[in-house]
């Protein structure tokens, strides 16, 4: 379906981004991986996807907290592949604390990586996508782009902002062959959430397994985690012809969290 398309997935050395990269590669999309980690492990991921799906995969370690590095990631991809079809703005970090104790440096880091990186990426990618008359921009927001929780001031602000950005870009690109949508996952069991499970286990003096259950019980009516593969499937759907007229939306994949 997406043969010969080229996709950048930011933050794809782990968790949801890695799941999305796998699902797009399955559809024969060439992939630009991005994110931090051990160089040997990243190379194993890169060559593994390339071998398994017979697509071209390159790694670019651009730091998403730096706007000029994000813009260079887009430019380098276009230079390398001659095109850019799909941009998945996925890289993200989390930090939790009450607002009056929230360290300003953490606030800035979360806003830079979870929101401003998407702005820089979109700004650099849209002209190329418009020229091609086809493009898909998918911003991985969160249920926290739609509703709030305590102790997540920066994250909730960034994710709500990301959905706002999605709507503006959806309008500005409407009718050009380019769409821009947000995906809003509920709990997904990745390293980002594992830390929150660990914190809860310590705080409540319960096992990791009970903490994971408690986390789900608090918010996610299905009582099941969303998987990175399911989110990869959602991204693939948004890249399919069935989604040609879907733009500027925020699609919840959250086991019923935001239906409450
Ligand atoms: P993760 O920690 O498993 O992966 C984060 C990825 O981002 C990693 O590849 C990491 O190296 C990369 N990254 C972090 N800082 C970076 C930087 N400055 N430059 C480049 N790459 C950087 O987390 P995840 O759970 O897979 O989260 C991915 C996205 O999904 C995030 O935007 C997160 O907010 C969102 N999300 C996660 C959940 C969840 O329950 N896990 C729910 C909703 C939304």
PDB file of N, CA, C and O in Angstrom, residues 27-92:
ATOM      1  N   UNK A  27       4.403  -2.309   5.362  1.00  0.00           N
ATOM      2  CA  UNK A  27       3.684  -1.861   4.157  1.00  0.00           C
ATOM      3  C   UNK A  27       4.664  -1.367   3.099  1.00  0.00           C
ATOM      4  O   UNK A  27       4.268  -0.679   2.162  1.00  0.00           O
ATOM      5  N   UNK A  28       5.941  -1.654   3.297  1.00  0.00           N
ATOM      6  CA  UNK A  28       7.020  -1.385   2.336  1.00  0.00           C
ATOM      7  C   UNK A  28       7.430   0.079   2.245  1.00  0.00           C
ATOM      8  O   UNK A  28       7.913   0.530   1.208  1.00  0.00           O
ATOM      9  N   UNK A  29       7.220   0.823   3.352  1.00  0.00           N
ATOM     10  CA  UNK A  29       7.672   2.210   3.409  1.00  0.00           C
ATOM     11  C   UNK A  29       9.141   2.247   3.823  1.00  0.00           C
ATOM     12  O   UNK A  29       9.541   1.544   4.757  1.00  0.00           O
ATOM     13  N   UNK A  30       9.949   3.072   3.159  1.00  0.00           N
ATOM     14  CA  UNK A  30      11.317   3.321   3.623  1.00  0.00           C
ATOM     15  C   UNK A  30      11.237   4.189   4.877  1.00  0.00           C
ATOM     16  O   UNK A  30      10.368   5.062   4.978  1.00  0.00           O
ATOM     17  N   UNK A  31      12.169   3.943   5.803  1.00  0.00           N
ATOM     18  CA  UNK A  31      12.020   4.550   7.132  1.00  0.00           C
ATOM     19  C   UNK A  31      13.265   5.331   7.540  1.00  0.00           C
ATOM     20  O   UNK A  31      14.392   4.857   7.370  1.00  0.00           O
ATOM     21  N   UNK A  32      13.047   6.509   8.129  1.00  0.00           N
ATOM     22  CA  UNK A  32      14.114   7.203   8.851  1.00  0.00           C
ATOM     23  C   UNK A  32      13.822   7.040  10.336  1.00  0.00           C
ATOM     24  O   UNK A  32      12.818   7.550  10.845  1.00  0.00           O
ATOM     25  N   UNK A  33      14.691   6.282  11.009  1.00  0.00           N
ATOM     26  CA  UNK A  33      14.581   6.091  12.459  1.00  0.00           C
ATOM     27  C   UNK A  33      15.248   7.269  13.150  1.00  0.00           C
ATOM     28  O   UNK A  33      16.233   7.817  12.646  1.00  0.00           O
ATOM     29  N   UNK A  34      14.749   7.602  14.331  1.00  0.00           N
ATOM     30  CA  UNK A  34      15.340   8.704  15.103  1.00  0.00           C
ATOM     31  C   UNK A  34      15.127   8.404  16.588  1.00  0.00           C
ATOM     32  O   UNK A  34      14.161   7.742  16.964  1.00  0.00           O
ATOM     33  N   UNK A  35      16.027   8.907  17.404  1.00  0.00           N
ATOM     34  CA  UNK A  35      15.877   8.723  18.851  1.00  0.00           C
ATOM     35  C   UNK A  35      17.225   8.435  19.481  1.00  0.00           C
ATOM     36  O   UNK A  35      18.232   8.324  18.776  1.00  0.00           O
ATOM     37  N   UNK A  36      17.212   8.309  20.797  1.00  0.00           N
ATOM     38  CA  UNK A  36      18.456   8.068  21.520  1.00  0.00           C
ATOM     39  C   UNK A  36      18.570   6.589  21.877  1.00  0.00           C
ATOM     40  O   UNK A  36      17.591   5.847  21.793  1.00  0.00           O
ATOM     41  N   UNK A  37      19.771   6.193  22.312  1.00  0.00           N
ATOM     42  CA  UNK A  37      19.971   4.821  22.779  1.00  0.00           C
ATOM     43  C   UNK A  37      21.375   4.347  22.498  1.00  0.00           C
ATOM     44  O   UNK A  37      22.211   5.092  21.984  1.00  0.00           O
ATOM     45  N   UNK A  38      21.623   3.091  22.847  1.00  0.00           N
ATOM     46  CA  UNK A  38      22.921   2.476  22.629  1.00  0.00           C
ATOM     47  C   UNK A  38      23.152   2.283  21.117  1.00  0.00           C
ATOM     48  O   UNK A  38      22.290   1.701  20.440  1.00  0.00           O
ATOM     49  N   UNK A  39      24.287   2.773  20.581  1.00  0.00           N
ATOM     50  CA  UNK A  39      24.501   2.693  19.123  1.00  0.00           C
ATOM     51  C   UNK A  39      24.391   1.273  18.570  1.00  0.00           C
ATOM     52  O   UNK A  39      23.813   1.073  17.485  1.00  0.00           O
ATOM     53  N   UNK A  40      24.900   0.293  19.313  1.00  0.00           N
ATOM     54  CA  UNK A  40      24.827  -1.100  18.849  1.00  0.00           C
ATOM     55  C   UNK A  40      23.383  -1.574  18.754  1.00  0.00           C
ATOM     56  O   UNK A  40      22.989  -2.234  17.780  1.00  0.00           O
ATOM     57  N   UNK A  41      22.593  -1.229  19.776  1.00  0.00           N
ATOM     58  CA  UNK A  41      21.179  -1.646  19.773  1.00  0.00           C
ATOM     59  C   UNK A  41      20.412  -0.945  18.643  1.00  0.00           C
ATOM     60  O   UNK A  41      19.565  -1.550  17.982  1.00  0.00           O
ATOM     61  N   UNK A  42      20.731   0.335  18.435  1.00  0.00           N
ATOM     62  CA  UNK A  42      20.036   1.067  17.360  1.00  0.00           C
ATOM     63  C   UNK A  42      20.376   0.444  16.002  1.00  0.00           C
ATOM     64  O   UNK A  42      19.499   0.257  15.152  1.00  0.00           O
ATOM     65  N   UNK A  43      21.636   0.091  15.806  1.00  0.00           N
ATOM     66  CA  UNK A  43      22.031  -0.516  14.534  1.00  0.00           C
ATOM     67  C   UNK A  43      21.336  -1.872  14.350  1.00  0.00           C
ATOM     68  O   UNK A  43      20.921  -2.213  13.236  1.00  0.00           O
ATOM     69  N   UNK A  44      21.181  -2.620  15.458  1.00  0.00           N
ATOM     70  CA  UNK A  44      20.484  -3.917  15.359  1.00  0.00           C
ATOM     71  C   UNK A  44      19.020  -3.694  14.962  1.00  0.00           C
ATOM     72  O   UNK A  44      18.468  -4.439  14.139  1.00  0.00           O
ATOM     73  N   UNK A  45      18.391  -2.664  15.527  1.00  0.00           N
ATOM     74  CA  UNK A  45      16.989  -2.348  15.169  1.00  0.00           C
ATOM     75  C   UNK A  45      16.923  -1.960  13.692  1.00  0.00           C
ATOM     76  O   UNK A  45      16.082  -2.440  12.932  1.00  0.00           O
ATOM     77  N   UNK A  46      17.843  -1.063  13.286  1.00  0.00           N
ATOM     78  CA  UNK A  46      17.847  -0.564  11.903  1.00  0.00           C
ATOM     79  C   UNK A  46      17.997  -1.702  10.896  1.00  0.00           C
ATOM     80  O   UNK A  46      17.186  -1.874   9.984  1.00  0.00           O
ATOM     81  N   UNK A  47      19.044  -2.509  11.102  1.00  0.00           N
ATOM     82  CA  UNK A  47      19.300  -3.570  10.118  1.00  0.00           C
ATOM     83  C   UNK A  47      18.213  -4.646  10.192  1.00  0.00           C
ATOM     84  O   UNK A  47      17.862  -5.258   9.186  1.00  0.00           O
ATOM     85  N   UNK A  48      17.658  -4.853  11.390  1.00  0.00           N
ATOM     86  CA  UNK A  48      16.584  -5.855  11.560  1.00  0.00           C
ATOM     87  C   UNK A  48      15.352  -5.477  10.739  1.00  0.00           C
ATOM     88  O   UNK A  48      14.799  -6.318  10.029  1.00  0.00           O
ATOM     89  N   UNK A  49      14.936  -4.222  10.835  1.00  0.00           N
ATOM     90  CA  UNK A  49      13.734  -3.791  10.077  1.00  0.00           C
ATOM     91  C   UNK A  49      14.020  -3.880   8.572  1.00  0.00           C
ATOM     92  O   UNK A  49      13.188  -4.345   7.789  1.00  0.00           O
ATOM     93  N   UNK A  50      15.225  -3.458   8.189  1.00  0.00           N
ATOM     94  CA  UNK A  50      15.605  -3.470   6.771  1.00  0.00           C
ATOM     95  C   UNK A  50      15.519  -4.891   6.201  1.00  0.00           C
ATOM     96  O   UNK A  50      14.940  -5.120   5.142  1.00  0.00           O
ATOM     97  N   UNK A  51      16.086  -5.843   6.979  1.00  0.00           N
ATOM     98  CA  UNK A  51      16.113  -7.250   6.538  1.00  0.00           C
ATOM     99  C   UNK A  51      14.706  -7.840   6.508  1.00  0.00           C
ATOM    100  O   UNK A  51      14.292  -8.454   5.537  1.00  0.00           O
ATOM    101  N   UNK A  52      13.981  -7.614   7.621  1.00  0.00           N
ATOM    102  CA  UNK A  52      12.670  -8.258   7.770  1.00  0.00           C
ATOM    103  C   UNK A  52      11.679  -7.802   6.698  1.00  0.00           C
ATOM    104  O   UNK A  52      10.869  -8.585   6.217  1.00  0.00           O
ATOM    105  N   UNK A  53      11.742  -6.517   6.330  1.00  0.00           N
ATOM    106  CA  UNK A  53      10.687  -5.988   5.450  1.00  0.00           C
ATOM    107  C   UNK A  53      11.191  -5.593   4.069  1.00  0.00           C
ATOM    108  O   UNK A  53      10.410  -5.087   3.263  1.00  0.00           O
ATOM    109  N   UNK A  54      12.496  -5.793   3.823  1.00  0.00           N
ATOM    110  CA  UNK A  54      13.050  -5.473   2.513  1.00  0.00           C
ATOM    111  C   UNK A  54      12.785  -4.020   2.121  1.00  0.00           C
ATOM    112  O   UNK A  54      12.274  -3.732   1.024  1.00  0.00           O
ATOM    113  N   UNK A  55      13.049  -3.110   3.049  1.00  0.00           N
ATOM    114  CA  UNK A  55      12.919  -1.671   2.782  1.00  0.00           C
ATOM    115  C   UNK A  55      14.244  -1.020   3.170  1.00  0.00           C
ATOM    116  O   UNK A  55      15.096  -1.647   3.802  1.00  0.00           O
ATOM    117  N   UNK A  56      14.387   0.256   2.787  1.00  0.00           N
ATOM    118  CA  UNK A  56      15.593   0.980   3.166  1.00  0.00           C
ATOM    119  C   UNK A  56      15.332   1.677   4.514  1.00  0.00           C
ATOM    120  O   UNK A  56      14.299   2.356   4.671  1.00  0.00           O
ATOM    121  N   UNK A  57      16.236   1.504   5.456  1.00  0.00           N
ATOM    122  CA  UNK A  57      16.082   2.144   6.766  1.00  0.00           C
ATOM    123  C   UNK A  57      17.366   2.882   7.112  1.00  0.00           C
ATOM    124  O   UNK A  57      18.445   2.285   7.088  1.00  0.00           O
ATOM    125  N   UNK A  58      17.263   4.166   7.396  1.00  0.00           N
ATOM    126  CA  UNK A  58      18.448   4.908   7.840  1.00  0.00           C
ATOM    127  C   UNK A  58      18.169   5.472   9.231  1.00  0.00           C
ATOM    128  O   UNK A  58      17.011   5.680   9.611  1.00  0.00           O
ATOM    129  N   UNK A  59      19.241   5.688   9.977  1.00  0.00           N
ATOM    130  CA  UNK A  59      19.108   6.256  11.321  1.00  0.00           C
ATOM    131  C   UNK A  59      19.642   7.679  11.312  1.00  0.00           C
ATOM    132  O   UNK A  59      20.698   7.951  10.753  1.00  0.00           O
ATOM    133  N   UNK A  60      18.902   8.592  11.936  1.00  0.00           N
ATOM    134  CA  UNK A  60      19.347   9.975  12.099  1.00  0.00           C
ATOM    135  C   UNK A  60      19.114  10.351  13.563  1.00  0.00           C
ATOM    136  O   UNK A  60      17.984  10.299  14.041  1.00  0.00           O
ATOM    137  N   UNK A  61      20.184  10.689  14.257  1.00  0.00           N
ATOM    138  CA  UNK A  61      20.096  10.913  15.707  1.00  0.00           C
ATOM    139  C   UNK A  61      19.759  12.339  16.114  1.00  0.00           C
ATOM    140  O   UNK A  61      20.097  12.752  17.224  1.00  0.00           O
ATOM    141  N   UNK A  62      19.077  13.096  15.246  1.00  0.00           N
ATOM    142  CA  UNK A  62      18.764  14.506  15.551  1.00  0.00           C
ATOM    143  C   UNK A  62      18.085  14.644  16.919  1.00  0.00           C
ATOM    144  O   UNK A  62      17.199  13.857  17.259  1.00  0.00           O
ATOM    145  N   UNK A  63      18.510  15.661  17.659  1.00  0.00           N
ATOM    146  CA  UNK A  63      17.947  15.933  18.987  1.00  0.00           C
ATOM    147  C   UNK A  63      16.687  16.790  18.821  1.00  0.00           C
ATOM    148  O   UNK A  63      16.753  17.942  18.393  1.00  0.00           O
ATOM    149  N   UNK A  64      15.538  16.204  19.183  1.00  0.00           N
ATOM    150  CA  UNK A  64      14.248  16.874  18.961  1.00  0.00           C
ATOM    151  C   UNK A  64      14.033  18.085  19.874  1.00  0.00           C
ATOM    152  O   UNK A  64      13.045  18.804  19.730  1.00  0.00           O
ATOM    153  N   UNK A  65      14.942  18.308  20.810  1.00  0.00           N
ATOM    154  CA  UNK A  65      14.802  19.508  21.651  1.00  0.00           C
ATOM    155  C   UNK A  65      15.408  20.737  20.974  1.00  0.00           C
ATOM    156  O   UNK A  65      15.328  21.845  21.491  1.00  0.00           O
ATOM    157  N   UNK A  66      16.019  20.517  19.779  1.00  0.00           N
ATOM    158  CA  UNK A  66      16.677  21.632  19.070  1.00  0.00           C
ATOM    159  C   UNK A  66      15.980  21.858  17.722  1.00  0.00           C
ATOM    160  O   UNK A  66      16.063  21.011  16.823  1.00  0.00           O
ATOM    161  N   UNK A  67      15.344  23.001  17.604  1.00  0.00           N
ATOM    162  CA  UNK A  67      14.560  23.294  16.400  1.00  0.00           C
ATOM    163  C   UNK A  67      15.354  23.167  15.110  1.00  0.00           C
ATOM    164  O   UNK A  67      14.880  22.601  14.125  1.00  0.00           O
ATOM    165  N   UNK A  68      16.617  23.671  15.109  1.00  0.00           N
ATOM    166  CA  UNK A  68      17.380  23.613  13.857  1.00  0.00           C
ATOM    167  C   UNK A  68      17.753  22.169  13.498  1.00  0.00           C
ATOM    168  O   UNK A  68      17.811  21.816  12.327  1.00  0.00           O
ATOM    169  N   UNK A  69      17.937  21.328  14.532  1.00  0.00           N
ATOM    170  CA  UNK A  69      18.250  19.915  14.264  1.00  0.00           C
ATOM    171  C   UNK A  69      17.029  19.216  13.660  1.00  0.00           C
ATOM    172  O   UNK A  69      17.160  18.362  12.771  1.00  0.00           O
ATOM    173  N   UNK A  70      15.844  19.576  14.128  1.00  0.00           N
ATOM    174  CA  UNK A  70      14.611  18.982  13.580  1.00  0.00           C
ATOM    175  C   UNK A  70      14.486  19.367  12.104  1.00  0.00           C
ATOM    176  O   UNK A  70      14.213  18.527  11.241  1.00  0.00           O
ATOM    177  N   UNK A  71      14.725  20.643  11.807  1.00  0.00           N
ATOM    178  CA  UNK A  71      14.603  21.102  10.417  1.00  0.00           C
ATOM    179  C   UNK A  71      15.654  20.428   9.521  1.00  0.00           C
ATOM    180  O   UNK A  71      15.384  20.087   8.368  1.00  0.00           O
ATOM    181  N   UNK A  72      16.855  20.206  10.097  1.00  0.00           N
ATOM    182  CA  UNK A  72      17.908  19.509   9.323  1.00  0.00           C
ATOM    183  C   UNK A  72      17.525  18.058   9.050  1.00  0.00           C
ATOM    184  O   UNK A  72      17.840  17.519   8.001  1.00  0.00           O
ATOM    185  N   UNK A  73      16.847  17.428  10.020  1.00  0.00           N
ATOM    186  CA  UNK A  73      16.392  16.038   9.833  1.00  0.00           C
ATOM    187  C   UNK A  73      15.487  15.943   8.597  1.00  0.00           C
ATOM    188  O   UNK A  73      15.612  15.020   7.783  1.00  0.00           O
ATOM    189  N   UNK A  74      14.608  16.917   8.449  1.00  0.00           N
ATOM    190  CA  UNK A  74      13.698  16.911   7.281  1.00  0.00           C
ATOM    191  C   UNK A  74      14.521  17.117   5.998  1.00  0.00           C
ATOM    192  O   UNK A  74      14.380  16.368   5.015  1.00  0.00           O
ATOM    193  N   UNK A  75      15.406  18.119   6.029  1.00  0.00           N
ATOM    194  CA  UNK A  75      16.192  18.450   4.824  1.00  0.00           C
ATOM    195  C   UNK A  75      17.083  17.270   4.426  1.00  0.00           C
ATOM    196  O   UNK A  75      17.171  16.924   3.233  1.00  0.00           O
ATOM    197  N   UNK A  76      17.730  16.648   5.401  1.00  0.00           N
ATOM    198  CA  UNK A  76      18.626  15.515   5.105  1.00  0.00           C
ATOM    199  C   UNK A  76      17.838  14.351   4.501  1.00  0.00           C
ATOM    200  O   UNK A  76      18.310  13.668   3.588  1.00  0.00           O
ATOM    201  N   UNK A  77      16.627  14.124   5.025  1.00  0.00           N
ATOM    202  CA  UNK A  77      15.800  13.028   4.494  1.00  0.00           C
ATOM    203  C   UNK A  77      15.461  13.289   3.024  1.00  0.00           C
ATOM    204  O   UNK A  77      15.565  12.383   2.179  1.00  0.00           O
ATOM    205  N   UNK A  78      15.079  14.524   2.713  1.00  0.00           N
ATOM    206  CA  UNK A  78      14.727  14.851   1.320  1.00  0.00           C
ATOM    207  C   UNK A  78      15.968  14.714   0.429  1.00  0.00           C
ATOM    208  O   UNK A  78      15.882  14.188  -0.690  1.00  0.00           O
ATOM    209  N   UNK A  79      17.130  15.139   0.944  1.00  0.00           N
ATOM    210  CA  UNK A  79      18.374  14.979   0.165  1.00  0.00           C
ATOM    211  C   UNK A  79      18.681  13.502  -0.089  1.00  0.00           C
ATOM    212  O   UNK A  79      19.059  13.104  -1.185  1.00  0.00           O
ATOM    213  N   UNK A  80      18.493  12.675   0.950  1.00  0.00           N
ATOM    214  CA  UNK A  80      18.861  11.254   0.859  1.00  0.00           C
ATOM    215  C   UNK A  80      17.911  10.468  -0.033  1.00  0.00           C
ATOM    216  O   UNK A  80      18.334   9.653  -0.848  1.00  0.00           O
ATOM    217  N   UNK A  81      16.597  10.712   0.138  1.00  0.00           N
ATOM    218  CA  UNK A  81      15.608   9.871  -0.562  1.00  0.00           C
ATOM    219  C   UNK A  81      14.947  10.582  -1.751  1.00  0.00           C
ATOM    220  O   UNK A  81      14.219   9.963  -2.508  1.00  0.00           O
ATOM    221  N   UNK A  82      15.147  11.909  -1.834  1.00  0.00           N
ATOM    222  CA  UNK A  82      14.506  12.666  -2.915  1.00  0.00           C
ATOM    223  C   UNK A  82      13.045  12.954  -2.639  1.00  0.00           C
ATOM    224  O   UNK A  82      12.353  13.539  -3.476  1.00  0.00           O
ATOM    225  N   UNK A  83      12.528  12.553  -1.472  1.00  0.00           N
ATOM    226  CA  UNK A  83      11.132  12.813  -1.145  1.00  0.00           C
ATOM    227  C   UNK A  83      10.878  12.622   0.354  1.00  0.00           C
ATOM    228  O   UNK A  83      11.710  12.048   1.062  1.00  0.00           O
ATOM    229  N   UNK A  84       9.728  13.077   0.800  1.00  0.00           N
ATOM    230  CA  UNK A  84       9.269  12.804   2.170  1.00  0.00           C
ATOM    231  C   UNK A  84       7.746  12.724   2.120  1.00  0.00           C
ATOM    232  O   UNK A  84       7.073  13.696   1.762  1.00  0.00           O
ATOM    233  N   UNK A  85       7.215  11.563   2.473  1.00  0.00           N
ATOM    234  CA  UNK A  85       5.769  11.354   2.350  1.00  0.00           C
ATOM    235  C   UNK A  85       5.030  11.374   3.685  1.00  0.00           C
ATOM    236  O   UNK A  85       3.888  11.810   3.757  1.00  0.00           O
ATOM    237  N   UNK A  86       5.683  10.829   4.709  1.00  0.00           N
ATOM    238  CA  UNK A  86       4.997  10.659   5.994  1.00  0.00           C
ATOM    239  C   UNK A  86       5.908  11.185   7.097  1.00  0.00           C
ATOM    240  O   UNK A  86       7.089  10.819   7.163  1.00  0.00           O
ATOM    241  N   UNK A  87       5.366  12.062   7.930  1.00  0.00           N
ATOM    242  CA  UNK A  87       6.115  12.549   9.097  1.00  0.00           C
ATOM    243  C   UNK A  87       5.312  12.195  10.345  1.00  0.00           C
ATOM    244  O   UNK A  87       4.187  12.690  10.515  1.00  0.00           O
ATOM    245  N   UNK A  88       5.884  11.338  11.184  1.00  0.00           N
ATOM    246  CA  UNK A  88       5.226  10.988  12.446  1.00  0.00           C
ATOM    247  C   UNK A  88       5.993  11.666  13.574  1.00  0.00           C
ATOM    248  O   UNK A  88       7.137  11.299  13.872  1.00  0.00           O
ATOM    249  N   UNK A  89       5.382  12.690  14.159  1.00  0.00           N
ATOM    250  CA  UNK A  89       5.994  13.407  15.282  1.00  0.00           C
ATOM    251  C   UNK A  89       5.638  12.659  16.555  1.00  0.00           C
ATOM    252  O   UNK A  89       4.533  12.811  17.099  1.00  0.00           O
ATOM    253  N   UNK A  90       6.570  11.821  17.001  1.00  0.00           N
ATOM    254  CA  UNK A  90       6.282  10.911  18.107  1.00  0.00           C
ATOM    255  C   UNK A  90       7.180  11.122  19.325  1.00  0.00           C
ATOM    256  O   UNK A  90       6.769  10.827  20.437  1.00  0.00           O
ATOM    257  N   UNK A  91       8.406  11.617  19.132  1.00  0.00           N
ATOM    258  CA  UNK A  91       9.349  11.715  20.262  1.00  0.00           C
ATOM    259  C   UNK A  91       8.687  12.478  21.407  1.00  0.00           C
ATOM    260  O   UNK A  91       8.031  13.498  21.190  1.00  0.00           O
ATOM    261  N   UNK A  92       8.859  11.969  22.611  1.00  0.00           N
ATOM    262  CA  UNK A  92       8.248  12.653  23.747  1.00  0.00           C
ATOM    263  C   UNK A  92       8.870  12.200  25.048  1.00  0.00           C
ATOM    264  O   UNK A  92       9.434  11.113  25.140  1.00  0.00           O
TER     265      UNK A  92
END
